[in-house]
Short mmCIF file of C-alpha atoms in Angstrom, two decimals:
data_model
loop_
_atom_site.label_atom_id
_atom_site.label_comp_id
_atom_site.label_asym_id
_atom_site.label_seq_id
_atom_site.Cartn_x
_atom_site.Cartn_y
_atom_site.Cartn_z
CA VAL A 1 0.12 -0.07 -0.07
CA GLY A 2 1.12 3.44 -0.70
CA PRO A 3 1.77 5.86 2.08
CA GLU A 4 -1.07 7.98 0.95
CA ALA A 5 -3.43 5.51 0.61
CA LEU A 6 -2.33 3.79 3.77
CA SER A 7 -3.08 6.94 6.05
CA LEU A 8 -6.36 6.57 4.53
CA TRP A 9 -7.62 3.72 6.34
CA GLU A 10 -4.76 2.67 8.83
CA SER A 11 -5.84 5.01 11.51
CA LYS A 12 -9.31 3.57 11.55
CA SER A 13 -8.85 0.12 11.82
CA THR A 14 -7.66 -2.45 13.89
CA PHE A 15 -7.81 -5.12 11.40
CA THR A 16 -9.23 -5.33 7.79
CA SER A 17 -11.39 -8.73 7.26
CA PHE A 18 -12.30 -9.12 3.77
CA GLY A 19 -15.71 -10.66 1.96
CA VAL A 20 -16.09 -11.59 -1.65
CA PHE A 21 -19.47 -12.44 -3.14
CA PHE A 22 -18.66 -14.07 -6.27
CA LEU A 23 -21.63 -15.35 -8.74
CA GLN A 24 -22.93 -15.84 -12.06
CA MET A 25 -24.62 -12.92 -13.05
CA GLY A 26 -24.84 -10.20 -16.10
CA TRP A 27 -23.67 -6.75 -16.19
CA GLY A 28 -27.30 -5.81 -16.65
CA ASP A 29 -28.88 -7.89 -13.86
CA LEU A 30 -28.64 -5.09 -11.28
CA GLY A 31 -31.13 -1.99 -10.65
CA ALA A 32 -27.57 0.13 -10.25
CA PHE A 33 -26.66 -0.73 -13.68
CA GLY A 34 -29.83 -0.23 -15.29
CA GLU A 35 -32.21 -3.25 -15.25
CA PRO A 36 -35.31 -1.61 -15.81
CA SER A 37 -37.37 -3.97 -12.77
CA LYS A 38 -35.23 -2.60 -10.11
CA GLU A 39 -35.20 -5.81 -7.89
CA THR A 40 -31.96 -5.45 -6.32
CA PRO A 41 -32.23 -2.84 -3.72
CA ASN A 42 -29.63 -4.25 -1.56
CA LEU A 43 -26.86 -4.23 -3.79
CA ASP A 44 -27.98 -0.93 -5.16
CA GLN A 45 -27.74 0.32 -1.78
CA MET A 46 -24.32 -1.35 -1.64
CA ALA A 47 -23.51 0.64 -4.42
CA SER A 48 -24.81 3.94 -3.27
CA GLU A 49 -22.93 3.36 -0.18
CA GLY A 50 -19.61 2.24 -1.89
CA MET A 51 -18.00 2.31 -5.25
CA LEU A 52 -19.44 1.02 -8.57
CA PHE A 53 -17.07 -0.05 -11.25
CA LEU A 54 -18.29 0.17 -14.90
CA ASP A 55 -15.08 -1.36 -16.66
CA PHE A 56 -14.62 -4.43 -14.42
CA TYR A 57 -13.89 -7.60 -16.16
CA THR A 58 -13.35 -11.44 -15.19
CA ALA A 59 -10.46 -13.53 -16.58
CA ASN A 60 -12.09 -15.48 -18.52
CA PRO A 61 -15.69 -16.29 -19.92
CA LEU A 62 -16.33 -19.25 -18.00
CA CYS A 63 -16.63 -20.23 -14.18
CA SER A 64 -13.86 -22.45 -13.07
CA PRO A 65 -10.89 -20.43 -14.84
CA SER A 66 -12.13 -17.47 -13.50
CA ARG A 67 -12.11 -18.77 -9.66
CA ALA A 68 -8.62 -19.90 -10.22
CA ALA A 69 -7.71 -16.42 -11.70
CA LEU A 70 -9.16 -15.02 -8.61
CA LEU A 71 -7.79 -16.89 -5.80
CA THR A 72 -4.19 -16.77 -7.79
CA GLY A 73 -3.87 -13.47 -9.33
CA ARG A 74 -2.95 -14.84 -12.57
CA LEU A 75 -4.35 -15.88 -16.10
CA PRO A 76 -5.85 -18.91 -16.12
CA VAL A 77 -3.53 -19.62 -18.87
CA ARG A 78 -1.00 -19.28 -16.60
CA ASN A 79 -2.31 -21.14 -13.33
CA GLY A 80 -3.18 -24.39 -15.84
CA PHE A 81 -7.06 -23.73 -15.93
CA TYR A 82 -7.48 -24.20 -19.48
CA THR A 83 -7.27 -26.74 -22.21
CA THR A 84 -5.36 -27.32 -25.16
CA ASN A 85 -7.54 -29.84 -26.63
CA ALA A 86 -8.46 -27.81 -30.09
CA HIS A 87 -7.90 -24.26 -30.72
CA ALA A 88 -9.40 -21.56 -27.94
CA ARG A 89 -11.66 -23.81 -26.43
CA ASN A 90 -13.42 -22.95 -23.24
CA ALA A 91 -13.01 -25.77 -20.28
CA TYR A 92 -13.96 -25.94 -16.62
CA THR A 93 -14.07 -29.06 -14.26
CA PRO A 94 -16.94 -31.21 -14.77
CA GLN A 95 -16.79 -34.24 -12.29
CA ASP A 96 -14.69 -36.36 -14.59
CA ILE A 97 -11.98 -34.09 -14.82
CA VAL A 98 -8.44 -35.48 -13.77
CA GLY A 99 -7.07 -31.86 -13.21
CA GLY A 100 -7.76 -28.85 -10.66
CA ILE A 101 -5.53 -26.20 -8.78
CA PRO A 102 -1.61 -27.17 -8.93
CA ASP A 103 0.28 -27.41 -5.72
CA SER A 104 2.27 -25.16 -7.42
CA GLU A 105 -0.07 -22.05 -7.26
CA LEU A 106 -0.45 -19.94 -4.42
CA LEU A 107 -3.70 -18.84 -3.52
CA LEU A 108 -5.40 -15.75 -1.62
CA PRO A 109 -6.21 -17.79 1.81
CA GLU A 110 -2.71 -19.42 1.86
CA LEU A 111 -1.05 -15.72 1.76
CA LEU A 112 -3.77 -14.62 4.38
CA LYS A 113 -3.02 -17.32 6.94
CA LYS A 114 0.57 -15.62 7.17
CA ALA A 115 -1.21 -12.40 8.43
CA GLY A 116 -3.55 -14.57 10.84
CA TYR A 117 -6.60 -14.70 8.97
CA ILE A 118 -9.36 -17.11 9.39
CA ASN A 119 -10.69 -18.06 5.63
CA LYS A 120 -13.91 -19.69 4.68
CA ILE A 121 -15.44 -20.53 1.18
CA ILE A 122 -19.06 -20.97 0.98
CA GLY A 123 -20.89 -22.74 -2.27
CA LYS A 124 -18.90 -23.53 -5.42
CA TRP A 125 -15.08 -24.56 -5.03
CA HIS A 126 -14.73 -25.69 -8.74
CA LEU A 127 -11.01 -26.06 -8.89
CA GLY A 128 -10.79 -29.78 -8.63
CA HIS A 129 -12.48 -32.56 -6.62
CA ARG A 130 -10.00 -34.59 -6.17
CA PRO A 131 -8.63 -35.28 -2.24
CA GLN A 132 -5.42 -33.13 -3.78
CA PHE A 133 -7.38 -30.19 -4.72
CA HIS A 134 -9.85 -29.92 -1.43
CA PRO A 135 -9.79 -26.31 -0.61
CA LEU A 136 -8.84 -26.94 2.83
CA LYS A 137 -5.39 -28.00 1.18
CA HIS A 138 -4.94 -24.80 -0.40
CA GLY A 139 -5.50 -22.19 2.42
CA PHE A 140 -9.22 -22.40 3.49
CA ASP A 141 -9.91 -23.19 6.67
CA GLU A 142 -13.34 -24.03 6.44
CA TRP A 143 -15.55 -24.94 3.60
CA PHE A 144 -19.44 -25.58 3.19
CA GLY A 145 -20.48 -26.16 -0.46
CA SER A 146 -19.94 -28.65 -3.65
CA PRO A 147 -16.73 -28.96 -5.51
CA ASN A 148 -18.87 -28.89 -8.68
CA CYS A 149 -21.78 -27.30 -10.15
CA HIS A 150 -25.34 -28.63 -8.95
CA PHE A 151 -26.21 -30.53 -11.98
CA GLY A 152 -28.20 -33.50 -11.99
CA PRO A 153 -30.01 -35.53 -10.80
CA PHE A 154 -28.05 -38.25 -12.10
CA ASP A 155 -28.51 -42.06 -11.14
CA ASN A 156 -25.36 -43.16 -8.93
CA ARG A 157 -24.66 -45.52 -11.93
CA ALA A 158 -23.42 -43.90 -14.79
CA LEU A 159 -23.28 -40.65 -12.94
CA PRO A 160 -22.88 -39.99 -9.24
CA ASN A 161 -24.85 -37.07 -7.89
CA ILE A 162 -22.87 -34.13 -6.56
CA PRO A 163 -21.64 -34.17 -2.96
CA VAL A 164 -21.71 -31.22 -0.47
CA TYR A 165 -19.05 -30.89 2.14
CA ARG A 166 -18.64 -29.58 5.28
CA ASP A 167 -15.21 -28.92 5.85
CA TRP A 168 -13.13 -32.13 5.11
CA GLU A 169 -16.02 -34.62 4.12
CA MET A 170 -18.99 -35.08 2.28
CA ILE A 171 -22.60 -34.58 4.39
CA GLY A 172 -24.93 -35.60 1.59
CA ARG A 173 -25.43 -35.10 -1.94
CA TYR A 174 -27.38 -32.93 -4.20
CA TYR A 175 -31.20 -33.74 -5.07
CA GLU A 176 -30.69 -36.82 -2.41
CA ASP A 177 -30.12 -34.75 0.45
CA PHE A 178 -30.33 -31.18 -0.59
CA LYS A 179 -33.26 -31.06 -2.69
CA ILE A 180 -33.61 -28.77 -6.02
CA ASP A 181 -36.87 -29.39 -7.53
CA LEU A 182 -36.27 -29.04 -11.42
CA LYS A 183 -40.17 -28.40 -11.93
CA THR A 184 -40.55 -25.57 -9.89
CA GLY A 185 -36.93 -24.65 -9.58
CA GLU A 186 -37.21 -24.38 -5.14
CA ALA A 187 -34.13 -25.02 -2.99
CA ASN A 188 -33.52 -24.01 0.12
CA LEU A 189 -29.79 -23.63 -0.55
CA THR A 190 -29.34 -20.29 -0.57
CA GLN A 191 -30.81 -19.70 2.58
CA ILE A 192 -28.50 -22.25 3.78
CA TYR A 193 -25.45 -20.63 2.59
CA LEU A 194 -26.49 -17.02 4.01
CA GLN A 195 -26.86 -18.98 7.31
CA GLU A 196 -23.60 -20.35 7.19
CA ALA A 197 -22.25 -16.66 6.40
CA LEU A 198 -23.58 -15.11 9.05
CA ASP A 199 -22.70 -17.76 11.94
CA PHE A 200 -19.24 -17.33 10.37
CA ILE A 201 -18.89 -13.74 10.98
CA SER A 202 -20.14 -14.04 14.33
CA ARG A 203 -17.67 -16.28 15.46
CA GLN A 204 -14.67 -14.33 14.25
CA GLN A 205 -16.27 -11.34 15.83
CA THR A 206 -16.79 -12.64 19.07
CA SER A 207 -12.79 -14.09 18.51
CA GLN A 208 -11.64 -10.59 17.22
CA GLN A 209 -9.78 -12.96 14.47
CA PRO A 210 -9.67 -10.62 10.75
CA PHE A 211 -11.18 -13.22 8.36
CA PHE A 212 -11.65 -14.01 4.43
CA LEU A 213 -14.93 -15.03 3.41
CA TYR A 214 -15.57 -16.48 -0.27
CA TRP A 215 -19.28 -16.30 -0.91
CA ALA A 216 -19.71 -18.33 -4.32
CA ILE A 217 -22.91 -19.12 -4.35
CA ASP A 218 -24.61 -20.54 -7.81
CA ALA A 219 -28.37 -20.22 -7.50
CA THR A 220 -28.31 -18.40 -10.79
CA HIS A 221 -26.40 -20.75 -12.52
CA ALA A 222 -28.69 -22.82 -14.57
CA PRO A 223 -30.82 -25.33 -13.46
CA VAL A 224 -31.60 -21.69 -11.72
CA TYR A 225 -33.10 -22.31 -7.97
CA ALA A 226 -34.54 -19.91 -5.25
CA SER A 227 -36.78 -20.96 -1.67
CA LYS A 228 -40.30 -20.91 -1.47
CA TYR A 229 -40.43 -17.58 -0.07
CA PHE A 230 -38.91 -15.93 -3.41
CA LEU A 231 -40.51 -17.88 -5.90
CA GLY A 232 -42.83 -16.31 -8.12
CA THR A 233 -41.97 -13.08 -6.58
CA SER A 234 -39.82 -11.17 -9.75
CA GLN A 235 -41.09 -9.64 -12.79
CA ARG A 236 -38.04 -11.31 -14.42
CA GLY A 237 -39.58 -15.13 -13.53
CA LEU A 238 -37.38 -18.05 -12.02
CA TYR A 239 -34.21 -16.39 -12.73
CA GLY A 240 -35.26 -13.01 -11.45
CA ASP A 241 -36.66 -15.21 -8.33
CA ALA A 242 -33.42 -16.22 -7.68
CA VAL A 243 -31.41 -12.76 -8.57
CA ARG A 244 -33.79 -11.49 -5.57
CA GLU A 245 -33.08 -14.07 -2.92
CA ILE A 246 -29.36 -13.48 -3.51
CA ASP A 247 -29.83 -9.35 -3.18
CA ASP A 248 -31.79 -10.18 -0.16
CA SER A 249 -28.99 -12.15 1.65
CA ILE A 250 -26.25 -9.56 0.75
CA GLY A 251 -28.04 -7.33 2.46
CA LYS A 252 -28.30 -9.35 5.21
CA ILE A 253 -24.76 -10.28 5.31
CA LEU A 254 -23.65 -6.51 5.20
CA GLN A 255 -26.24 -5.78 7.60
CA HIS A 256 -24.93 -8.01 9.83
CA LEU A 257 -21.64 -6.80 9.54
CA GLN A 258 -22.92 -3.26 10.61
CA LYS A 259 -25.09 -4.39 13.62
CA LEU A 260 -21.80 -6.10 14.72
CA GLY A 261 -19.64 -3.07 14.90
CA ILE A 262 -17.16 -4.28 12.03
CA SER A 263 -18.45 -3.02 9.09
CA GLU A 264 -15.55 -0.17 8.85
CA ASN A 265 -13.21 -3.08 9.43
CA THR A 266 -14.61 -4.98 6.64
CA PHE A 267 -13.83 -4.73 3.11
CA VAL A 268 -16.14 -6.48 0.66
CA PHE A 269 -16.23 -6.69 -3.13
CA PHE A 270 -19.52 -8.23 -5.07
CA THR A 271 -18.77 -9.23 -8.83
CA SER A 272 -19.47 -12.35 -11.30
CA ASP A 273 -17.20 -14.98 -12.50
CA ASN A 274 -18.34 -14.53 -16.08
CA GLY A 275 -21.35 -13.15 -18.10
CA ALA A 276 -25.13 -13.78 -18.03
CA ALA A 277 -25.70 -17.41 -19.91
CA LEU A 278 -27.56 -16.27 -22.85
CA ILE A 279 -27.64 -19.76 -23.90
CA SER A 280 -30.11 -20.34 -21.42
CA ALA A 281 -32.15 -17.12 -21.25
CA PRO A 282 -34.70 -15.62 -21.08
CA LYS A 283 -36.33 -17.96 -18.53
CA GLN A 284 -32.91 -19.12 -16.62
CA GLY A 285 -30.50 -16.79 -17.96
CA GLY A 286 -29.20 -12.93 -17.16
CA SER A 287 -28.51 -9.44 -18.96
CA ASN A 288 -25.24 -8.31 -20.13
CA GLY A 289 -27.23 -5.05 -20.91
CA ARG A 290 -25.86 -3.21 -24.05
CA PHE A 291 -23.27 -5.58 -24.56
CA LEU A 292 -22.44 -8.10 -26.86
CA CYS A 293 -23.28 -11.83 -26.40
CA GLY A 294 -22.76 -13.49 -22.96
CA LYS A 295 -20.85 -16.27 -21.30
CA GLN A 296 -18.45 -18.72 -23.08
CA THR A 297 -17.57 -15.55 -25.54
CA THR A 298 -15.10 -12.99 -25.31
CA PHE A 299 -17.22 -9.87 -26.34
CA GLU A 300 -18.22 -7.52 -23.97
CA GLY A 301 -21.09 -9.53 -22.65
CA GLY A 302 -19.16 -12.65 -21.78
CA MET A 303 -16.34 -10.79 -19.53
CA ARG A 304 -17.40 -7.38 -18.28
CA GLU A 305 -19.15 -7.88 -14.97
CA PRO A 306 -21.27 -6.06 -12.60
CA ALA A 307 -18.61 -5.10 -9.59
CA ILE A 308 -19.16 -2.73 -6.52
CA ALA A 309 -16.82 -2.33 -3.60
CA TRP A 310 -18.12 -1.71 -0.25
CA TRP A 311 -16.04 -0.71 3.32
CA PRO A 312 -18.05 2.20 5.03
CA GLY A 313 -15.83 5.30 6.46
CA HIS A 314 -13.07 4.59 3.77
CA ILE A 315 -14.75 4.41 0.23
CA PRO A 316 -16.73 7.40 -0.71
CA ALA A 317 -20.44 6.71 -0.60
CA GLY A 318 -21.85 6.81 -4.32
CA ALA A 319 -18.66 6.52 -6.26
CA VAL A 320 -18.36 5.87 -9.85
CA SER A 321 -15.20 4.24 -11.10
CA HIS A 322 -13.98 3.92 -14.73
CA GLN A 323 -10.59 2.10 -13.67
CA LEU A 324 -10.10 -0.90 -15.72
CA GLY A 325 -10.50 -3.82 -13.41
CA ASN A 326 -10.23 -7.51 -13.03
CA VAL A 327 -11.25 -9.95 -10.87
CA MET A 328 -7.54 -10.93 -10.20
CA ASP A 329 -6.86 -7.22 -9.02
CA LEU A 330 -8.81 -8.73 -5.81
CA PHE A 331 -5.88 -11.19 -5.21
CA THR A 332 -3.37 -8.05 -5.06
CA THR A 333 -5.41 -5.60 -3.74
CA SER A 334 -6.43 -8.03 -0.32
CA LEU A 335 -2.76 -8.48 0.08
CA SER A 336 -2.28 -4.80 0.15
CA LEU A 337 -4.90 -4.24 2.59
CA ALA A 338 -3.69 -6.77 4.81
CA GLY A 339 0.16 -5.73 4.70
CA LEU A 340 1.47 -8.54 2.77
CA GLN A 341 3.42 -8.63 -0.74
CA PRO A 342 1.91 -10.32 -3.63
CA PRO A 343 4.83 -13.50 -4.63
CA SER A 344 7.78 -12.74 -6.53
CA ASP A 345 8.82 -15.74 -7.90
CA ARG A 346 5.78 -15.76 -10.29
CA GLN A 347 4.25 -13.35 -12.73
CA ILE A 348 1.06 -11.85 -11.23
CA ASP A 349 -1.35 -10.14 -13.31
CA GLY A 350 -3.61 -8.91 -10.83
CA ILE A 351 -3.03 -5.06 -9.45
CA ASP A 352 -3.20 -3.45 -6.74
CA LEU A 353 -7.16 -1.36 -6.88
CA LEU A 354 -6.32 0.62 -3.76
CA PRO A 355 -5.42 4.29 -5.14
CA ALA A 356 -8.75 3.69 -7.47
CA ILE A 357 -11.00 3.03 -4.67
CA LEU A 358 -9.45 5.14 -2.02
CA GLN A 359 -7.99 8.32 -3.95
CA GLY A 360 -10.27 7.94 -7.14
CA LYS A 361 -7.03 7.64 -9.57
CA LEU A 362 -7.05 5.81 -12.73
CA ILE A 363 -4.27 3.12 -13.38
CA ASP A 364 -3.02 2.78 -17.03
CA ARG A 365 -3.39 -1.22 -17.66
CA PRO A 366 -4.33 -3.50 -20.27
CA ILE A 367 -7.24 -6.19 -20.00
CA PHE A 368 -6.43 -9.35 -21.79
CA TYR A 369 -9.22 -11.62 -23.31
CA TYR A 370 -8.54 -15.27 -23.33
CA ARG A 371 -10.38 -18.16 -24.23
CA GLY A 372 -8.23 -21.65 -23.72
CA ASN A 373 -4.89 -21.07 -24.73
CA GLU A 374 -5.55 -18.26 -27.03
CA MET A 375 -5.59 -14.30 -26.44
CA MET A 376 -8.57 -13.31 -28.36
CA ALA A 377 -8.43 -9.75 -27.88
CA VAL A 378 -6.98 -6.77 -25.53
CA ARG A 379 -8.23 -3.58 -24.17
CA VAL A 380 -6.09 -0.84 -23.93
CA GLY A 381 -8.22 2.70 -22.43
CA LEU A 382 -11.19 2.54 -24.79
CA TYR A 383 -10.04 0.57 -27.66
CA LYS A 384 -10.38 -2.94 -27.91
CA ALA A 385 -8.39 -5.22 -30.78
CA HIS A 386 -9.87 -8.73 -31.54
CA TYR A 387 -7.31 -11.00 -32.67
CA TRP A 388 -9.68 -14.14 -33.14
CA THR A 389 -13.37 -13.82 -33.33
CA TRP A 390 -15.86 -16.92 -32.61
CA SER A 391 -18.91 -17.34 -30.66
CA ASN A 392 -19.41 -21.14 -31.10
CA SER A 393 -19.70 -23.66 -33.75
CA TRP A 394 -22.01 -24.17 -36.70
CA GLU A 395 -22.69 -27.51 -35.90
CA GLU A 396 -23.51 -26.37 -32.44
CA TYR A 397 -25.51 -23.37 -33.78
CA SER A 398 -27.71 -25.43 -36.00
CA LYS A 399 -28.93 -27.27 -32.70
CA GLY A 400 -30.00 -24.11 -31.28
CA ILE A 401 -26.98 -23.31 -29.23
CA ASP A 402 -26.50 -19.89 -29.28
CA PHE A 403 -24.41 -17.37 -27.37
CA CYS A 404 -25.53 -14.35 -28.97
CA PRO A 405 -29.30 -14.53 -29.43
CA GLY A 406 -30.77 -11.80 -31.49
CA GLN A 407 -27.28 -10.17 -31.87
CA ASN A 408 -25.49 -11.55 -35.10
CA VAL A 409 -22.92 -8.75 -36.18
CA SER A 410 -21.71 -9.42 -39.53
CA GLY A 411 -17.99 -10.59 -39.58
CA VAL A 412 -18.01 -10.27 -35.55
CA THR A 413 -20.02 -13.18 -33.76
CA THR A 414 -18.58 -15.65 -36.25
CA HIS A 415 -19.77 -19.43 -36.13
CA THR A 416 -16.01 -20.36 -37.47
CA GLN A 417 -12.81 -19.22 -35.76
CA GLU A 418 -11.58 -16.38 -37.70
CA GLU A 419 -7.88 -14.94 -37.00
CA HIS A 420 -7.65 -11.36 -37.13
CA THR A 421 -3.86 -10.98 -35.96
CA THR A 422 -2.70 -9.58 -39.49
CA LEU A 423 -5.21 -6.39 -39.06
CA PRO A 424 -7.23 -6.97 -35.49
CA LEU A 425 -10.99 -5.90 -35.26
CA LEU A 426 -10.68 -2.28 -33.72
CA PHE A 427 -13.77 -1.17 -31.42
CA HIS A 428 -14.09 2.13 -29.30
CA LEU A 429 -15.93 0.91 -26.56
CA GLY A 430 -16.76 4.43 -25.64
CA ARG A 431 -18.84 5.46 -28.81
CA ASP A 432 -19.60 1.49 -29.29
CA PRO A 433 -20.10 -0.46 -26.01
CA GLY A 434 -22.12 -3.29 -28.30
CA GLU A 435 -19.40 -3.93 -30.58
CA LYS A 436 -21.23 -3.66 -34.03
CA TYR A 437 -19.13 -0.84 -35.68
CA PRO A 438 -15.56 -2.17 -36.47
CA LEU A 439 -13.34 1.03 -37.03
CA SER A 440 -11.83 1.38 -40.64
CA PHE A 441 -8.60 -0.33 -41.06
CA ALA A 442 -7.58 2.75 -43.14
CA SER A 443 -8.31 5.68 -40.75
CA ASP A 444 -5.72 7.55 -38.83
CA GLU A 445 -7.68 6.61 -35.74
CA TYR A 446 -7.31 2.59 -36.51
CA GLN A 447 -3.42 3.59 -36.85
CA ARG A 448 -2.64 5.49 -33.74
CA ALA A 449 -4.81 2.89 -31.70
CA MET A 450 -2.84 -0.13 -33.10
CA GLU A 451 0.36 1.03 -32.71
CA ARG A 452 -0.38 1.31 -28.89
CA ILE A 453 -1.92 -1.82 -28.46
CA SER A 454 0.60 -3.69 -30.58
CA VAL A 455 3.33 -2.48 -28.13
CA VAL A 456 1.62 -4.01 -25.12
CA VAL A 457 0.77 -7.02 -26.91
CA GLN A 458 4.27 -7.69 -27.73
CA GLN A 459 5.25 -6.93 -24.17
CA HIS A 460 2.58 -9.33 -22.65
CA LYS A 461 3.63 -12.31 -24.97
CA VAL A 462 7.41 -12.09 -23.73
CA THR A 463 6.04 -12.64 -20.35
CA MET A 464 3.53 -15.07 -21.16
CA VAL A 465 4.69 -18.77 -19.74
CA PRO A 466 1.66 -21.25 -19.97
CA GLY A 467 1.32 -23.51 -16.84
CA GLU A 468 0.94 -27.07 -17.45
CA PRO A 469 -2.85 -27.31 -18.67
CA GLN A 470 -5.14 -29.05 -16.15
CA LEU A 471 -8.28 -29.33 -18.21
CA ASN A 472 -7.00 -32.06 -21.15
CA VAL A 473 -7.74 -35.59 -19.67
CA CYS A 474 -11.01 -36.77 -18.30
CA ASP A 475 -11.46 -40.07 -16.64
CA LYS A 476 -15.21 -41.44 -15.15
CA ALA A 477 -13.29 -43.24 -12.75
CA VAL A 478 -12.40 -40.03 -10.75
CA MET A 479 -15.97 -39.03 -10.49
CA ASN A 480 -17.65 -38.17 -7.02
CA TRP A 481 -18.36 -42.01 -6.35
CA SER A 482 -16.45 -41.95 -2.97
CA PRO A 483 -15.64 -38.85 -1.34
CA PRO A 484 -14.25 -38.71 1.99
CA GLY A 485 -16.94 -39.17 4.66
CA CYS A 486 -19.40 -41.23 2.34
CA GLU A 487 -18.87 -44.18 4.79
CA LYS A 488 -20.60 -42.64 7.76
CA LEU A 489 -23.47 -41.87 5.30
CA GLY A 490 -23.74 -44.82 3.60
CA LYS A 491 -23.34 -43.07 0.28
CA CYS A 492 -20.06 -44.81 -1.33
CA LEU A 493 -20.81 -45.98 -4.79
CA LYS A 494 -18.41 -48.02 -6.71
CA PRO A 495 -16.51 -46.58 -9.49
CA PRO A 496 -15.70 -47.95 -12.78
CA LYS A 497 -12.57 -49.09 -13.89
CA SER A 498 -10.24 -46.13 -14.58
CA ASP A 499 -9.83 -45.31 -18.75
CA PRO A 500 -8.58 -41.65 -18.86
CA LYS A 501 -9.16 -39.85 -22.08
CA LYS A 502 -8.53 -36.80 -23.95
CA CYS A 503 -11.80 -34.12 -23.16
CA PHE A 504 -14.08 -32.76 -25.54
CA TRP A 505 -14.92 -29.14 -25.51
CA PRO A 506 -17.19 -28.17 -28.20
CA HIS A 507 -17.19 -24.33 -26.98
#
């Protein structure tokens, strides 16, 4: 922390705890970002009491790589959360994946432990489900949630139902012990996750222990769910019901911090792991506002996210920032607030946002848009250059899979992987946030902007040493057949014979 920024908070704070709300929601899902139904009063109030980031990005248009990036401060192509199986393919951690977060990566909770922090994850981990990838082996002290998304129900013969853990051991499975009604969308999971958060905060306040709470719930991920009290209450259908319950829960968590008298000692950040999944819209997907396409793509709708920083007594109320931010910055910023330095033995992509948050400064930095092992685009200032374009294949599109419904832009939302490395497609995101009007290659503006961007890209490639890809190999034998604790519950299942194969990634 720079001395000026440090003085802004040090005198008021005996310790600084951290809360990160990390969900799947689109840029246009909050009232503060223009959603017309105005059904997020608590998040809107959080924005009015804190700082709204209008130019905040995730590190990947898919969930698992984004979560790995947030916790390591590194691009997924560096930390191994990518695939080399076919070019520029998205990949995540389904339950037959062999890989996960490598031991060589240093996660935020591991580093915070050095400063005496107690760390808890609530919700979806998604960085590998095999024993060596367990979150309590990577710095977390407590866990309540699941290693994978809540897909199912499965028959426990061809595919096992996904387990839910408390700390080291499973305590049940989705659809069996933790009900999700696919017909009505009813599930009580968000309420359970809320209570877990409130109880954890209370315990740390009682012991005067600084904490890191990572609240990573997945109610807005298809199949979308909400508790009975919220079902049917939104103008936006089931997805809106889930958003309303999340908004209510975040309001209760912030109120709890204030009631306990520790809100001025707690830095809280809300954002998303990827853009809204338009493939499941409108019933089970959100809104990316004016931005092009959604989840799975490196257009703005896939990677620009809602983001709010909240820290009463420190962040000026009602502030709006145009700082280019990224989920990886939460790694570096949190370490800075804890008085820790980021690791010096590896490339860290996240920057310290404190000067932007506490002093309103703008830090010059690029945003890189990766899909799998390929840098698809880069943003420098208000300009975004696409070196590759691709939404999804014609084969998938012909089956009704569409990542850009109603948003075809000729030559941009391509259904084949189109290379533009010689003449990148260039957009001015201030005048054209929807990426509809590429600048003329012959214009002086294009030439000036690309001269600056080309230097940034060349410097980036010099430092790019890809990590060992973790998302290449799948094996049904490593699925959630017999997680720790299954014996006590009588829920161990017999795995099939190991048969590792190359994972197939269609997107």
